[in-house]
mmCIF file of C-alpha atoms in Angstrom:
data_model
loop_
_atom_site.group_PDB
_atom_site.id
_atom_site.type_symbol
_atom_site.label_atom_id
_atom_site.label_comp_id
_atom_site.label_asym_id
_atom_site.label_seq_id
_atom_site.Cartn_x
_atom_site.Cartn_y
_atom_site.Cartn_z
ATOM 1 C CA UNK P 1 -14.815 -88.234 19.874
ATOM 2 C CA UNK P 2 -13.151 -84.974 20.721
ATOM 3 C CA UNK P 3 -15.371 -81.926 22.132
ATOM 4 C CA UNK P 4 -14.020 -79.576 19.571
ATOM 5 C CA UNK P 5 -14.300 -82.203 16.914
ATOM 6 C CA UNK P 6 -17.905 -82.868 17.829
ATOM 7 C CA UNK P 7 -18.826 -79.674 18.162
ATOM 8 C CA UNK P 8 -17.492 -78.727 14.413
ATOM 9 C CA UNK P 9 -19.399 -82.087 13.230
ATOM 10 C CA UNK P 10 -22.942 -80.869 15.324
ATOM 11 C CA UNK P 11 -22.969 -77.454 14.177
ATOM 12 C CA UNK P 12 -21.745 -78.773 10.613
ATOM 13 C CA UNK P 13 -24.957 -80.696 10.224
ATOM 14 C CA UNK P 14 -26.975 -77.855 11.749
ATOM 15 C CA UNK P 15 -25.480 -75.366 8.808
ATOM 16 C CA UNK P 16 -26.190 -77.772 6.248
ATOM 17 C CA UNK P 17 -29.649 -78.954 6.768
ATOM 18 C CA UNK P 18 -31.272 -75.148 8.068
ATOM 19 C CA UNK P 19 -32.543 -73.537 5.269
ATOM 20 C CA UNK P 20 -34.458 -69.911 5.629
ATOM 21 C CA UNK P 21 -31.804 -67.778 8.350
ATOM 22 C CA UNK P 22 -30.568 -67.610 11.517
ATOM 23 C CA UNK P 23 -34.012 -68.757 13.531
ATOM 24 C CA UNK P 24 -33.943 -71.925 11.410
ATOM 25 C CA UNK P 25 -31.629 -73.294 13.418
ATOM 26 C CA UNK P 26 -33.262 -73.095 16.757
ATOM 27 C CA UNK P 27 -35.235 -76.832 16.381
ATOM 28 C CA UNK P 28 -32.164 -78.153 15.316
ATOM 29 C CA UNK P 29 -30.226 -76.136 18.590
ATOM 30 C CA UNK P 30 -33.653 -78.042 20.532
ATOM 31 C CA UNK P 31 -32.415 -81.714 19.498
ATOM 32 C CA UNK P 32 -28.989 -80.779 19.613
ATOM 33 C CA UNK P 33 -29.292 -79.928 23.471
ATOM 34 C CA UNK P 34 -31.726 -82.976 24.269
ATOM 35 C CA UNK P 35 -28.776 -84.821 22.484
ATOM 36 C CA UNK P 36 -25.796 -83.674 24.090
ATOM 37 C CA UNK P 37 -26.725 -82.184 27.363
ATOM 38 C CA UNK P 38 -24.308 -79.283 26.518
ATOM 39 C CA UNK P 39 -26.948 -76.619 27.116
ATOM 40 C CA UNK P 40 -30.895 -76.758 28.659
ATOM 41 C CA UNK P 41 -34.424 -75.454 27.434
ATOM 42 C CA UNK P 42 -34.087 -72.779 29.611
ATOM 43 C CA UNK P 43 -30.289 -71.965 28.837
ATOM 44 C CA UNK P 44 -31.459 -72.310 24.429
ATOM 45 C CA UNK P 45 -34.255 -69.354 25.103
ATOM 46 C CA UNK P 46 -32.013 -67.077 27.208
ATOM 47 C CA UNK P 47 -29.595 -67.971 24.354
ATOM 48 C CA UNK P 48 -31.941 -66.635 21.956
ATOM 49 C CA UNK P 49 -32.808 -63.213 23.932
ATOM 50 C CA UNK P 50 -28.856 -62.738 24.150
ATOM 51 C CA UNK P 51 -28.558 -63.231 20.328
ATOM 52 C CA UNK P 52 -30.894 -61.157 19.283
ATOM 53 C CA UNK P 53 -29.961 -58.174 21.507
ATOM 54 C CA UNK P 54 -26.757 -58.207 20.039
ATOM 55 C CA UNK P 55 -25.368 -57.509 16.748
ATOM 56 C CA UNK P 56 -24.593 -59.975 14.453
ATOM 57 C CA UNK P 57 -26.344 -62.936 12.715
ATOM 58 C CA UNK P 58 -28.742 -64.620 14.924
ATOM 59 C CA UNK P 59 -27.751 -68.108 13.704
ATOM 60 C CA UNK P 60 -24.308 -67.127 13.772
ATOM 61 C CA UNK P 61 -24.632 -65.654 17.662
ATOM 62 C CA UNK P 62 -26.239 -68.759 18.950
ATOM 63 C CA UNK P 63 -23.687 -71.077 17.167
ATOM 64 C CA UNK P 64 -20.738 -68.832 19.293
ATOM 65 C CA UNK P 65 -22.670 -68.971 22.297
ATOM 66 C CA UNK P 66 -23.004 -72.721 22.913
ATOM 67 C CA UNK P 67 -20.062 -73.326 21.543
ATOM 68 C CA UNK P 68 -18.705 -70.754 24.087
ATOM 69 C CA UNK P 69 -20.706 -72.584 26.653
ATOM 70 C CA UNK P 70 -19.568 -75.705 25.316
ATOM 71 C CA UNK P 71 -15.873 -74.926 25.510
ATOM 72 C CA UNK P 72 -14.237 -71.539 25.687
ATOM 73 C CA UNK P 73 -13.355 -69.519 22.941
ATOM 74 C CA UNK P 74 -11.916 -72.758 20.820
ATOM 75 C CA UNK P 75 -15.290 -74.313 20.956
ATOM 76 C CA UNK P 76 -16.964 -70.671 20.010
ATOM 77 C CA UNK P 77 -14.714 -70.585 17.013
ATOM 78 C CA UNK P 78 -15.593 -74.139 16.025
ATOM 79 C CA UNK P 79 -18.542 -74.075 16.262
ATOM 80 C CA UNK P 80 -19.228 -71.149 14.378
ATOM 81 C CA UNK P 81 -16.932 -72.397 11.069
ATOM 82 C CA UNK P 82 -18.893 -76.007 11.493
ATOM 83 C CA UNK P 83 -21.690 -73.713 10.697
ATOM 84 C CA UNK P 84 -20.917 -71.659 7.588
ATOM 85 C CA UNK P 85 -18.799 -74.646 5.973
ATOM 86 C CA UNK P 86 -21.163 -75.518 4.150
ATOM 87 C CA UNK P 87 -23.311 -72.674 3.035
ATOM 88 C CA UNK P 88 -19.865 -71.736 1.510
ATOM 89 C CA UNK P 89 -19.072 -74.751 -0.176
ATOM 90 C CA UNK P 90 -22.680 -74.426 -1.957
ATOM 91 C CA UNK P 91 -22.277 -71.045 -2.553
ATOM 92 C CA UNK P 92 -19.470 -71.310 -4.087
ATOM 93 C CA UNK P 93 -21.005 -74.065 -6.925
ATOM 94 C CA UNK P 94 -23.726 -71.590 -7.447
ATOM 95 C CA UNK P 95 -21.449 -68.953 -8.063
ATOM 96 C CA UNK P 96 -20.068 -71.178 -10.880
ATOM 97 C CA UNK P 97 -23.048 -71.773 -11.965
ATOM 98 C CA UNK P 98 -24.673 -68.730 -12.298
ATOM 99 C CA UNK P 99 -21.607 -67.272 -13.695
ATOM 100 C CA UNK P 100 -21.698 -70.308 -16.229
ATOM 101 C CA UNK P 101 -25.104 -69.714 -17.081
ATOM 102 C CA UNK P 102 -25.219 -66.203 -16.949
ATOM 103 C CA UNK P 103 -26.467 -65.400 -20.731
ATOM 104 C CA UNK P 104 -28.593 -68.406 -20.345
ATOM 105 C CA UNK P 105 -32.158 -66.959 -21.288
ATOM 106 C CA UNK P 106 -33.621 -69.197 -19.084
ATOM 107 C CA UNK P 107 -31.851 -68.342 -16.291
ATOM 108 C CA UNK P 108 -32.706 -64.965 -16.907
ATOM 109 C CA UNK P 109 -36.183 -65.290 -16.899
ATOM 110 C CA UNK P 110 -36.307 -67.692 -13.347
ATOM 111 C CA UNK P 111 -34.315 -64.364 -12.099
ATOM 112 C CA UNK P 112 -37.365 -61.933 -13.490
ATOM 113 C CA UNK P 113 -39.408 -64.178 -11.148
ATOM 114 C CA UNK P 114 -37.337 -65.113 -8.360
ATOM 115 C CA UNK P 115 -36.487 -61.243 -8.090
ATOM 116 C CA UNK P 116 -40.280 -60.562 -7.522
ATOM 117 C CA UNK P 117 -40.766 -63.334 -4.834
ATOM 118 C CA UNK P 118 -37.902 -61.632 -3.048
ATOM 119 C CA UNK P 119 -39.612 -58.421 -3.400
ATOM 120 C CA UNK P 120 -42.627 -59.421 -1.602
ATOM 121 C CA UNK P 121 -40.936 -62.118 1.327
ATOM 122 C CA UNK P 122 -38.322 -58.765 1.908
ATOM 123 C CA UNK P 123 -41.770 -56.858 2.548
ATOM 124 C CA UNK P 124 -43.128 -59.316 4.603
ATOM 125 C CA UNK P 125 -39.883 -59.825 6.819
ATOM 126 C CA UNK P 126 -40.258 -56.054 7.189
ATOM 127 C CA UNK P 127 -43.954 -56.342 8.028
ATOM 128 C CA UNK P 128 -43.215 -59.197 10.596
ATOM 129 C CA UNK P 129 -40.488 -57.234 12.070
ATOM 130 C CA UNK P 130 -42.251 -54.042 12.653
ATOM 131 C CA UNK P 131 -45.244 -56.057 13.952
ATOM 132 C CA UNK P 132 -43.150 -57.812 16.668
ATOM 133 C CA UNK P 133 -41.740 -54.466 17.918
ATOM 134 C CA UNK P 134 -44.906 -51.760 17.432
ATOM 135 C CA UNK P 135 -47.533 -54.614 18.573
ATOM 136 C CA UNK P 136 -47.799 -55.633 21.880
ATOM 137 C CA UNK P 137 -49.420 -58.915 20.959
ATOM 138 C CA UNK P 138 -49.790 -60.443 25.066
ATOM 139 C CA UNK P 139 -51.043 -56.956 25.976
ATOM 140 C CA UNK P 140 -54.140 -57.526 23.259
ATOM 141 C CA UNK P 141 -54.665 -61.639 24.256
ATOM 142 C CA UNK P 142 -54.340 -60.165 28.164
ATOM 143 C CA UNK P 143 -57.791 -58.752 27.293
ATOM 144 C CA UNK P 144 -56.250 -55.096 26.245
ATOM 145 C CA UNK P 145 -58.087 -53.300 23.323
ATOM 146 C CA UNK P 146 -55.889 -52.965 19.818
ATOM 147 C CA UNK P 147 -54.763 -49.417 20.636
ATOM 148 C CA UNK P 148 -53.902 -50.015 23.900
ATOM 149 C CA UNK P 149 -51.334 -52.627 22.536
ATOM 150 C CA UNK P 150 -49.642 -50.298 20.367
ATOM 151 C CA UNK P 151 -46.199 -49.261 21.170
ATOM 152 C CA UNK P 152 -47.273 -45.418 20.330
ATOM 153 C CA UNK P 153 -43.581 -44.510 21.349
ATOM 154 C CA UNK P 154 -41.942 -47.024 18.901
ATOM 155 C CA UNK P 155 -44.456 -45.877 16.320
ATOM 156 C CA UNK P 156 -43.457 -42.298 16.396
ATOM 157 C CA UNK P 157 -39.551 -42.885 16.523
ATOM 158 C CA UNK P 158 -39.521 -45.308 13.538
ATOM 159 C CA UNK P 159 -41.803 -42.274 11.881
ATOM 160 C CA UNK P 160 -39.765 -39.864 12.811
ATOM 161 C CA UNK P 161 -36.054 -41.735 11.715
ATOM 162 C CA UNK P 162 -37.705 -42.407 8.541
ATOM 163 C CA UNK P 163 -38.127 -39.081 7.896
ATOM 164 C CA UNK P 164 -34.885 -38.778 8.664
ATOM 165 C CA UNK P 165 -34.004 -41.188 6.191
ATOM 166 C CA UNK P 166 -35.053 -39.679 3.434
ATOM 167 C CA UNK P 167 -33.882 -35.985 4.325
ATOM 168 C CA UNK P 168 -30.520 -36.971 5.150
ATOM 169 C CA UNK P 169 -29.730 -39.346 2.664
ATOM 170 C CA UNK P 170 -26.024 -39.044 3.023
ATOM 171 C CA UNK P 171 -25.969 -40.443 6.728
ATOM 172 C CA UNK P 172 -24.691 -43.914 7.461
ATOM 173 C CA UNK P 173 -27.305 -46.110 8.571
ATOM 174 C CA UNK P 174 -24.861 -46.563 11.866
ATOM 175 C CA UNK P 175 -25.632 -42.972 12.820
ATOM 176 C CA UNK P 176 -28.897 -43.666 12.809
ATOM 177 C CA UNK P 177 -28.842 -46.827 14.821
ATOM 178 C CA UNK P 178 -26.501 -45.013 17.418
ATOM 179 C CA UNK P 179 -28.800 -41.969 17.441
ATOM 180 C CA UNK P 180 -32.054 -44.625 18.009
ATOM 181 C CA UNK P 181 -30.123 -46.673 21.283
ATOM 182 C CA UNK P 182 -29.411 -42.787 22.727
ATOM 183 C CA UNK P 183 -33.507 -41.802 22.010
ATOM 184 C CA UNK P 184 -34.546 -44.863 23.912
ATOM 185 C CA UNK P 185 -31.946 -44.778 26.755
ATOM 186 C CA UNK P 186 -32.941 -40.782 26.861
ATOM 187 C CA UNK P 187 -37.046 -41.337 27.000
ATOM 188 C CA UNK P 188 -36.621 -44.096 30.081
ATOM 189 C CA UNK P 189 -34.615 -41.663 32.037
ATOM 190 C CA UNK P 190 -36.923 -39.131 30.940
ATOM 191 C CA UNK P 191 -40.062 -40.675 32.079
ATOM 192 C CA UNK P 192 -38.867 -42.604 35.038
ATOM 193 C CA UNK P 193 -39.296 -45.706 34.200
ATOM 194 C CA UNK D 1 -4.850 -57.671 -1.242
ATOM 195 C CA UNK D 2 -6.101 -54.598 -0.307
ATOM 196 C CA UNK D 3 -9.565 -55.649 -1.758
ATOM 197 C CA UNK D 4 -9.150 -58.681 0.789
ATOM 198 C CA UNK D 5 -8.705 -56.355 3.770
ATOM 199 C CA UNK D 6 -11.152 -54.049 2.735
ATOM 200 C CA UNK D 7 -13.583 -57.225 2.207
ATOM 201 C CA UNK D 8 -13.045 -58.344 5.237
ATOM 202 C CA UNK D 9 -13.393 -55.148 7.183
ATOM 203 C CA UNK D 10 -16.578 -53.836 5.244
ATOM 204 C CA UNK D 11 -17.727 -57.003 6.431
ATOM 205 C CA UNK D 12 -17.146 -56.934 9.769
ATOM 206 C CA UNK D 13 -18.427 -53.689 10.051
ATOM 207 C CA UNK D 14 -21.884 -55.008 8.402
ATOM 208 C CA UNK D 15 -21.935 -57.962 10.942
ATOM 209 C CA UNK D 16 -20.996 -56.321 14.251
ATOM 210 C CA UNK D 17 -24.380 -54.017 12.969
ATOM 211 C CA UNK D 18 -26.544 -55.829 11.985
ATOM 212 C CA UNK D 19 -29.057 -55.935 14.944
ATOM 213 C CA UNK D 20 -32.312 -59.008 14.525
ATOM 214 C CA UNK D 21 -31.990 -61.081 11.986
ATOM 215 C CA UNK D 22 -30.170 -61.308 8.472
ATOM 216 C CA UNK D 23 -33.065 -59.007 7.215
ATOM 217 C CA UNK D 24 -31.275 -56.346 9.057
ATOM 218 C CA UNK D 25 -27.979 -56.220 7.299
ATOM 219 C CA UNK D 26 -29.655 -54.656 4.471
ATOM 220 C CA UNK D 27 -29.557 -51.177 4.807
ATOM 221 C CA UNK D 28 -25.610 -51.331 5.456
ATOM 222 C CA UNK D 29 -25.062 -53.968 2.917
ATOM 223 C CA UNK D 30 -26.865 -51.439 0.381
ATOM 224 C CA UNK D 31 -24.775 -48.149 1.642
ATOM 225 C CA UNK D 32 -21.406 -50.025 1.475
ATOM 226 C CA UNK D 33 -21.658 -52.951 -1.109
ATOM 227 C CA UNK D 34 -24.013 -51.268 -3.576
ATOM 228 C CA UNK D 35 -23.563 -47.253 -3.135
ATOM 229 C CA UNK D 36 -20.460 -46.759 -2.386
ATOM 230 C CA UNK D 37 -18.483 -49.486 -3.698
ATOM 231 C CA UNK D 38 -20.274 -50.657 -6.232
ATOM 232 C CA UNK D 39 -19.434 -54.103 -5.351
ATOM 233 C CA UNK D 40 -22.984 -55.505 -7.116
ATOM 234 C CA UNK D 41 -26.284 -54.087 -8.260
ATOM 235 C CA UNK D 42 -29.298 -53.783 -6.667
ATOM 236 C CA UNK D 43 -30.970 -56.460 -9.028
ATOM 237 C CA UNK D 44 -27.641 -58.664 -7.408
ATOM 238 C CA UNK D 45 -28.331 -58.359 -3.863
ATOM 239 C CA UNK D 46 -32.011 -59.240 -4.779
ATOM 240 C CA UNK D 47 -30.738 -62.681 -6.528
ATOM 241 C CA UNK D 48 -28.632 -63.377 -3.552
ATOM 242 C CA UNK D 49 -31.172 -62.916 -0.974
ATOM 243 C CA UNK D 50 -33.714 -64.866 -3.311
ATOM 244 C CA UNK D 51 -31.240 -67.857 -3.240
ATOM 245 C CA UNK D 52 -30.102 -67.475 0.246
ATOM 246 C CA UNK D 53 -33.624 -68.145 1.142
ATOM 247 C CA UNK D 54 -34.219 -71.359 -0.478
ATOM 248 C CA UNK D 55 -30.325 -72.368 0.558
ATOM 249 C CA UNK D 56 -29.042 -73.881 3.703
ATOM 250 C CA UNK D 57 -26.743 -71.725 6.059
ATOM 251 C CA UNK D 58 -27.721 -67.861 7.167
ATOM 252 C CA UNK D 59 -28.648 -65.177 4.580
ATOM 253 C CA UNK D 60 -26.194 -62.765 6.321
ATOM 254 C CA UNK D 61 -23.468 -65.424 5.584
ATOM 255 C CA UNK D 62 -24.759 -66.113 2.321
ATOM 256 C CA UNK D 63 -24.907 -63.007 1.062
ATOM 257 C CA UNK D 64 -21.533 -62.248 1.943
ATOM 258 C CA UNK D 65 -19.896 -65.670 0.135
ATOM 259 C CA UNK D 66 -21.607 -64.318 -2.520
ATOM 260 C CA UNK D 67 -19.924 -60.479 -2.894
ATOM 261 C CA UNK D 68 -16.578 -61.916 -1.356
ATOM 262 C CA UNK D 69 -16.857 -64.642 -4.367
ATOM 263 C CA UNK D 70 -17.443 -62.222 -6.760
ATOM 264 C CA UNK D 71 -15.208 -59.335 -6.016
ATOM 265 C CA UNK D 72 -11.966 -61.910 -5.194
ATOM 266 C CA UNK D 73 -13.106 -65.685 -6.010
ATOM 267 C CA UNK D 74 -12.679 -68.445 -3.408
ATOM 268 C CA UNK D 75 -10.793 -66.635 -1.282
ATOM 269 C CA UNK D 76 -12.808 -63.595 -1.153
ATOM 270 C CA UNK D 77 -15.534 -65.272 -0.055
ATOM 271 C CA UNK D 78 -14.039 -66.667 2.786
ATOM 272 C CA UNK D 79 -12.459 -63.542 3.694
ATOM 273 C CA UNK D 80 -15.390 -61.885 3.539
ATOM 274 C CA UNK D 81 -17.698 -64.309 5.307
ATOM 275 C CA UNK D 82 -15.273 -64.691 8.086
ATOM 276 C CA UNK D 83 -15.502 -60.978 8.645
ATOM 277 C CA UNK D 84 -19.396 -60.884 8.977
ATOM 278 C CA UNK D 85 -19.146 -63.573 11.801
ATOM 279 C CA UNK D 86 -15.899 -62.285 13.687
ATOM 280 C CA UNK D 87 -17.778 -59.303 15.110
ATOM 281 C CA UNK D 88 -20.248 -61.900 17.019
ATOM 282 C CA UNK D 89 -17.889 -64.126 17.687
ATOM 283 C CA UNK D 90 -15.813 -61.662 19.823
ATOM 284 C CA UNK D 91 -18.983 -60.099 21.292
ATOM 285 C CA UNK D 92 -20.861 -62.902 22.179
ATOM 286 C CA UNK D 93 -17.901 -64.837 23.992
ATOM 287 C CA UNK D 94 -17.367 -61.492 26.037
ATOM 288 C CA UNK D 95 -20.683 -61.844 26.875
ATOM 289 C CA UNK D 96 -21.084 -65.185 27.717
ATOM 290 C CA UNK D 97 -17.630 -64.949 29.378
ATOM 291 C CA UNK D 98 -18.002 -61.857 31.965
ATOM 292 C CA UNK D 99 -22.139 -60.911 31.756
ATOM 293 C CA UNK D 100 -24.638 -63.398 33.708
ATOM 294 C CA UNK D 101 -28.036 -61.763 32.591
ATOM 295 C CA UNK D 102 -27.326 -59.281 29.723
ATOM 296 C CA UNK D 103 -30.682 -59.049 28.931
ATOM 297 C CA UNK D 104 -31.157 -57.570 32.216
ATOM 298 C CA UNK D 105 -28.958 -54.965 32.646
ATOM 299 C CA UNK D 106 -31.340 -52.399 32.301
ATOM 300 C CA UNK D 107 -29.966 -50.032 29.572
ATOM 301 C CA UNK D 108 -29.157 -52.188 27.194
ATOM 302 C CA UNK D 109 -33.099 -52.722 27.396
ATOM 303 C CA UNK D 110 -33.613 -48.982 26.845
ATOM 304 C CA UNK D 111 -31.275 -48.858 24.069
ATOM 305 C CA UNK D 112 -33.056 -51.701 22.310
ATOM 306 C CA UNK D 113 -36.209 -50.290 22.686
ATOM 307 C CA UNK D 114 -35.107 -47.541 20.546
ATOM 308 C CA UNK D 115 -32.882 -49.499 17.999
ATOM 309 C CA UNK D 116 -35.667 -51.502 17.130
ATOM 310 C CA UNK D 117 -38.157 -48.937 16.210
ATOM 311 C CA UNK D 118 -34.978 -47.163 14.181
ATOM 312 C CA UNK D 119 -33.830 -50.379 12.576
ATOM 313 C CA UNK D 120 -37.516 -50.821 11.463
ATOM 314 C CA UNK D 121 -37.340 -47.451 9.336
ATOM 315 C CA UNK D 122 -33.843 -48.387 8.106
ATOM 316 C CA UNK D 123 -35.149 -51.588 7.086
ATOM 317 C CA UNK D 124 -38.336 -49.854 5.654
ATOM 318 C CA UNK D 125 -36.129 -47.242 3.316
ATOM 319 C CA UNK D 126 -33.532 -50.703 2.191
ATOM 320 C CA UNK D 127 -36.589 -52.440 1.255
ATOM 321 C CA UNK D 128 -38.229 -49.793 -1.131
ATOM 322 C CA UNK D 129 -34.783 -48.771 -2.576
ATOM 323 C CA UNK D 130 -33.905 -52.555 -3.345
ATOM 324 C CA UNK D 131 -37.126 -53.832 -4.716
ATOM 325 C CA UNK D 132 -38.409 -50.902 -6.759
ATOM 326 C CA UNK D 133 -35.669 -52.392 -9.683
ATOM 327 C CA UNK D 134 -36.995 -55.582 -9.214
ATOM 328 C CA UNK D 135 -40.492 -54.799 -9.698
ATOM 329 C CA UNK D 136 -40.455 -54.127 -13.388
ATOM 330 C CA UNK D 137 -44.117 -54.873 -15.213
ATOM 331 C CA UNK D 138 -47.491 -55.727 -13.996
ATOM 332 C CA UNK D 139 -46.264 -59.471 -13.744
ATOM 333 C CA UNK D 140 -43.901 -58.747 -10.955
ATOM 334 C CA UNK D 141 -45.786 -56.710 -8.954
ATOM 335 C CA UNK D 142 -48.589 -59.124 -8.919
ATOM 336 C CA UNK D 143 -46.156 -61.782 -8.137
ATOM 337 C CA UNK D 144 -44.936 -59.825 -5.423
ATOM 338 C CA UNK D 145 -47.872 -59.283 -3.418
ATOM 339 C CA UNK D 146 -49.025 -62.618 -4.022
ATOM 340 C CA UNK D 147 -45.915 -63.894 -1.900
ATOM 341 C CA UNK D 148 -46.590 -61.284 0.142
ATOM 342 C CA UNK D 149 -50.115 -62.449 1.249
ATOM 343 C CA UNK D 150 -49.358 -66.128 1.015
ATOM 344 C CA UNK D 151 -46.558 -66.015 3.271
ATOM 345 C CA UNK D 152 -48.271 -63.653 5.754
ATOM 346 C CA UNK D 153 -51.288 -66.247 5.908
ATOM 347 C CA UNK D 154 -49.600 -69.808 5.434
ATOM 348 C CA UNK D 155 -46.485 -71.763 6.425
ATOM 349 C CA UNK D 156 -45.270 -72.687 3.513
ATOM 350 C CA UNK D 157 -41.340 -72.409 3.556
ATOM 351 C CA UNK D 158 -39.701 -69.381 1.597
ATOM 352 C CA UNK D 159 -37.542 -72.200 -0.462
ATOM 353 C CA UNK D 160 -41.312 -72.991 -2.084
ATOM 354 C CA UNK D 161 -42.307 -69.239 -3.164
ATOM 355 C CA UNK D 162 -38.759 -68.305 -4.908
ATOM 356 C CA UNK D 163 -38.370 -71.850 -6.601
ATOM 357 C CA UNK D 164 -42.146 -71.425 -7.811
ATOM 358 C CA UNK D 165 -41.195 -67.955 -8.772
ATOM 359 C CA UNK D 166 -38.604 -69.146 -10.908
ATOM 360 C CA UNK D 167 -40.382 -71.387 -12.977
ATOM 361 C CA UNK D 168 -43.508 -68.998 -12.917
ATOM 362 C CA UNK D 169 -40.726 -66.179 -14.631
ATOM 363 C CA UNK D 170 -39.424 -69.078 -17.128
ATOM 364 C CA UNK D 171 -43.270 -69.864 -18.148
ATOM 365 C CA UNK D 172 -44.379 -65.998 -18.208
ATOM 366 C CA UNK D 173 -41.324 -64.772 -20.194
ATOM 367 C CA UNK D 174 -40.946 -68.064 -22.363
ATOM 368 C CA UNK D 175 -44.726 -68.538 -22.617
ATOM 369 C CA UNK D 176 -45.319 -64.861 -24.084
ATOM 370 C CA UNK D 177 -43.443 -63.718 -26.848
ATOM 371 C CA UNK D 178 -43.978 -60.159 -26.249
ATOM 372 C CA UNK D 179 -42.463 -60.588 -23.261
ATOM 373 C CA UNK D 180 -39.514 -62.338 -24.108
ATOM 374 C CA UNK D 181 -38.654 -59.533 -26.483
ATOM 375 C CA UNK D 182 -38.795 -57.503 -23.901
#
């Protein structure tokens, strides 16, 4: 089989059967590489640390990077449309669907409750996320105490842009970000280190 | 066609910012798609990222089918969803292409150690703007934190709590004709 074509067909599969975001994909990235041999262990985590220190989608990062790897730009392009082929084939029935069904009663109701369990997994993703960054969770098993595995730094910025946030409702969330990468390049030059 | 271009560049914009995760993408999804443009409501971005979650492919991705599809049918959503991926496309095969160890070059560490913290509180203000509409009556709320605690303390897959959800709002609203009125 073709490279490109295989790569489309791999990464197909991978969008089609990962369900819950871009990190859902890793085991399937895990088999893929035993698989193939396009890409190691080693090579899938530093994958991982690239995609998520860039912008974009996670899954959608790691898809262009081994198809990248893989094959140049053509396989990066490939790879990334064998991945969101079929989310948007499904996504496009449920748009019928819902659109169908839209003064459905019942439909209305599964919303009411579905809209609540996306309340509280949106909280908990934010939870998870603030954990990871604020929490220095080696530091504590290293033997540190709780405080001492706080990112105190971290802590106060997120305070303080939040603050932010809410005074300056008219900013774009971009100024923020851009505002956030200068505060952290600013405090390392500051203190040294 | 205008709304195409402007669907695809909104789009791009929201993917070549969206730093960690699909999770991230709210707060500019909610400035562009539900402030400014009024492209859906907030109770719509909640019912796509409740079905993105029990769906395969990326909620990023998802999401965006979802507006493009609405705003411009079949075609919108593929214009849209191809811009949220073009912006990582480009960047990640310049990086692959002409950077050995990003993760090393030193400021880009700095920088992320201050995006993070920011993106938290951006994250933190989307998430209390988009749910308090969602969280209607006693019902929800409970419901709510009960997802909240399960999934903090259990491995069941997302898919699980919104498809329970759903038939928990069909019983609760169906079940209770006081509520059903409502």
């Amino acid at each position: 089989m073709p490279l490109l074509l295989e790569l489309f067909l791999r990464f197909f599969y991978v969008g089609l059967f990962s369900v819950g975001g871009g990190l859902a994909t890793l085991p399937f990235l895990q088999k893929m590489g035993e698989a193939t041999g396009w890409f190691s262990a080693t090579q899938l985590s530093d994958m991982v640390a690239v995609s998520e220190s860039t912008p974009g989608p996670l899954g959608i990062n790691m898809a262009t990077y081994v198809g990248f790897q893989t094959a140049g730009v053509p396989g990066a392009i490939l790879a990334v449309l064998g991945e969101i082929a079929p989310a948007l084939v499904i996504i496009f029935i449920l748009s019928r669907f819902l659109l169908k069904f839209r003064n459905s009663k019942y439909v209305a109701w599964a919303f009411y409750g579905l809209r609540a369990a996306s309340a509280g997994l949106i909280a908990m993703s934010c939870m998870s996320v603030a954990v990871l960054a604020l929490f220095d969770k080696a530091a504590l098993l290293d033997g540190g105490t709780f405080f001492s595995a706080l990112n105190y730094w971290g802590i106060v910025l997120t305070a303080v842009i939040f603050v932010g946030l809410r005074i300056f409702k008219k900013v774009h969330p971009i100024v923020f970000i851009a505002i956030g990468a200068a505060a952290g390049i600013g405090f390392h030059l500051l203190i040294g280190g | 066609m205008k709304e195409l271009l402007q669907l695809f560049l909104i789009f791009a914009k929201i993917g070549g910012f969206t730093f960690g995760g699909g999770l991230a993408m709210l707060p500019i999804l909610e400035r562009e798609v539900v402030q400014k443009r009024k492209w859906a409501s907030e109770e719509e971005m909640m019912d796509y990222y409740a079905i993105g979650q029990c769906t395969p492919g990326i909620i990023a991705v998802n999401t965006a089918t979802f507006i493009g599809n609405k705003r411009k049918g079949i075609l919108g959503g593929i214009v849209a969803t191809l811009g949220v991926v073009t912006p990582s496309v480009i960047i990640i095969s310049l990086i692959a292409a002409f950077i050995q160890n990003f993760q090393d070059v030193q400021w880009v560490q700095w920088a992320f150690s201050g995006i993070r913290p920011t993106v938290i509180a951006l994250i933190l203000n989307a998430t209390i703007k988009i749910t308090k509409k969602s969280l209607v009556d006693v019902w929800t709320v409970l419901l709510a934190l009960a997802v909240f605690f399960l999934s903090a303390f259990t491995n069941i897959t997302p898919a699980l709590f919104v498809l329970g959800a759903g038939v928990l709002g069909i019983f609760l609203k169906g079940g209770n004709p006081r509520a059903a009125a409502a």
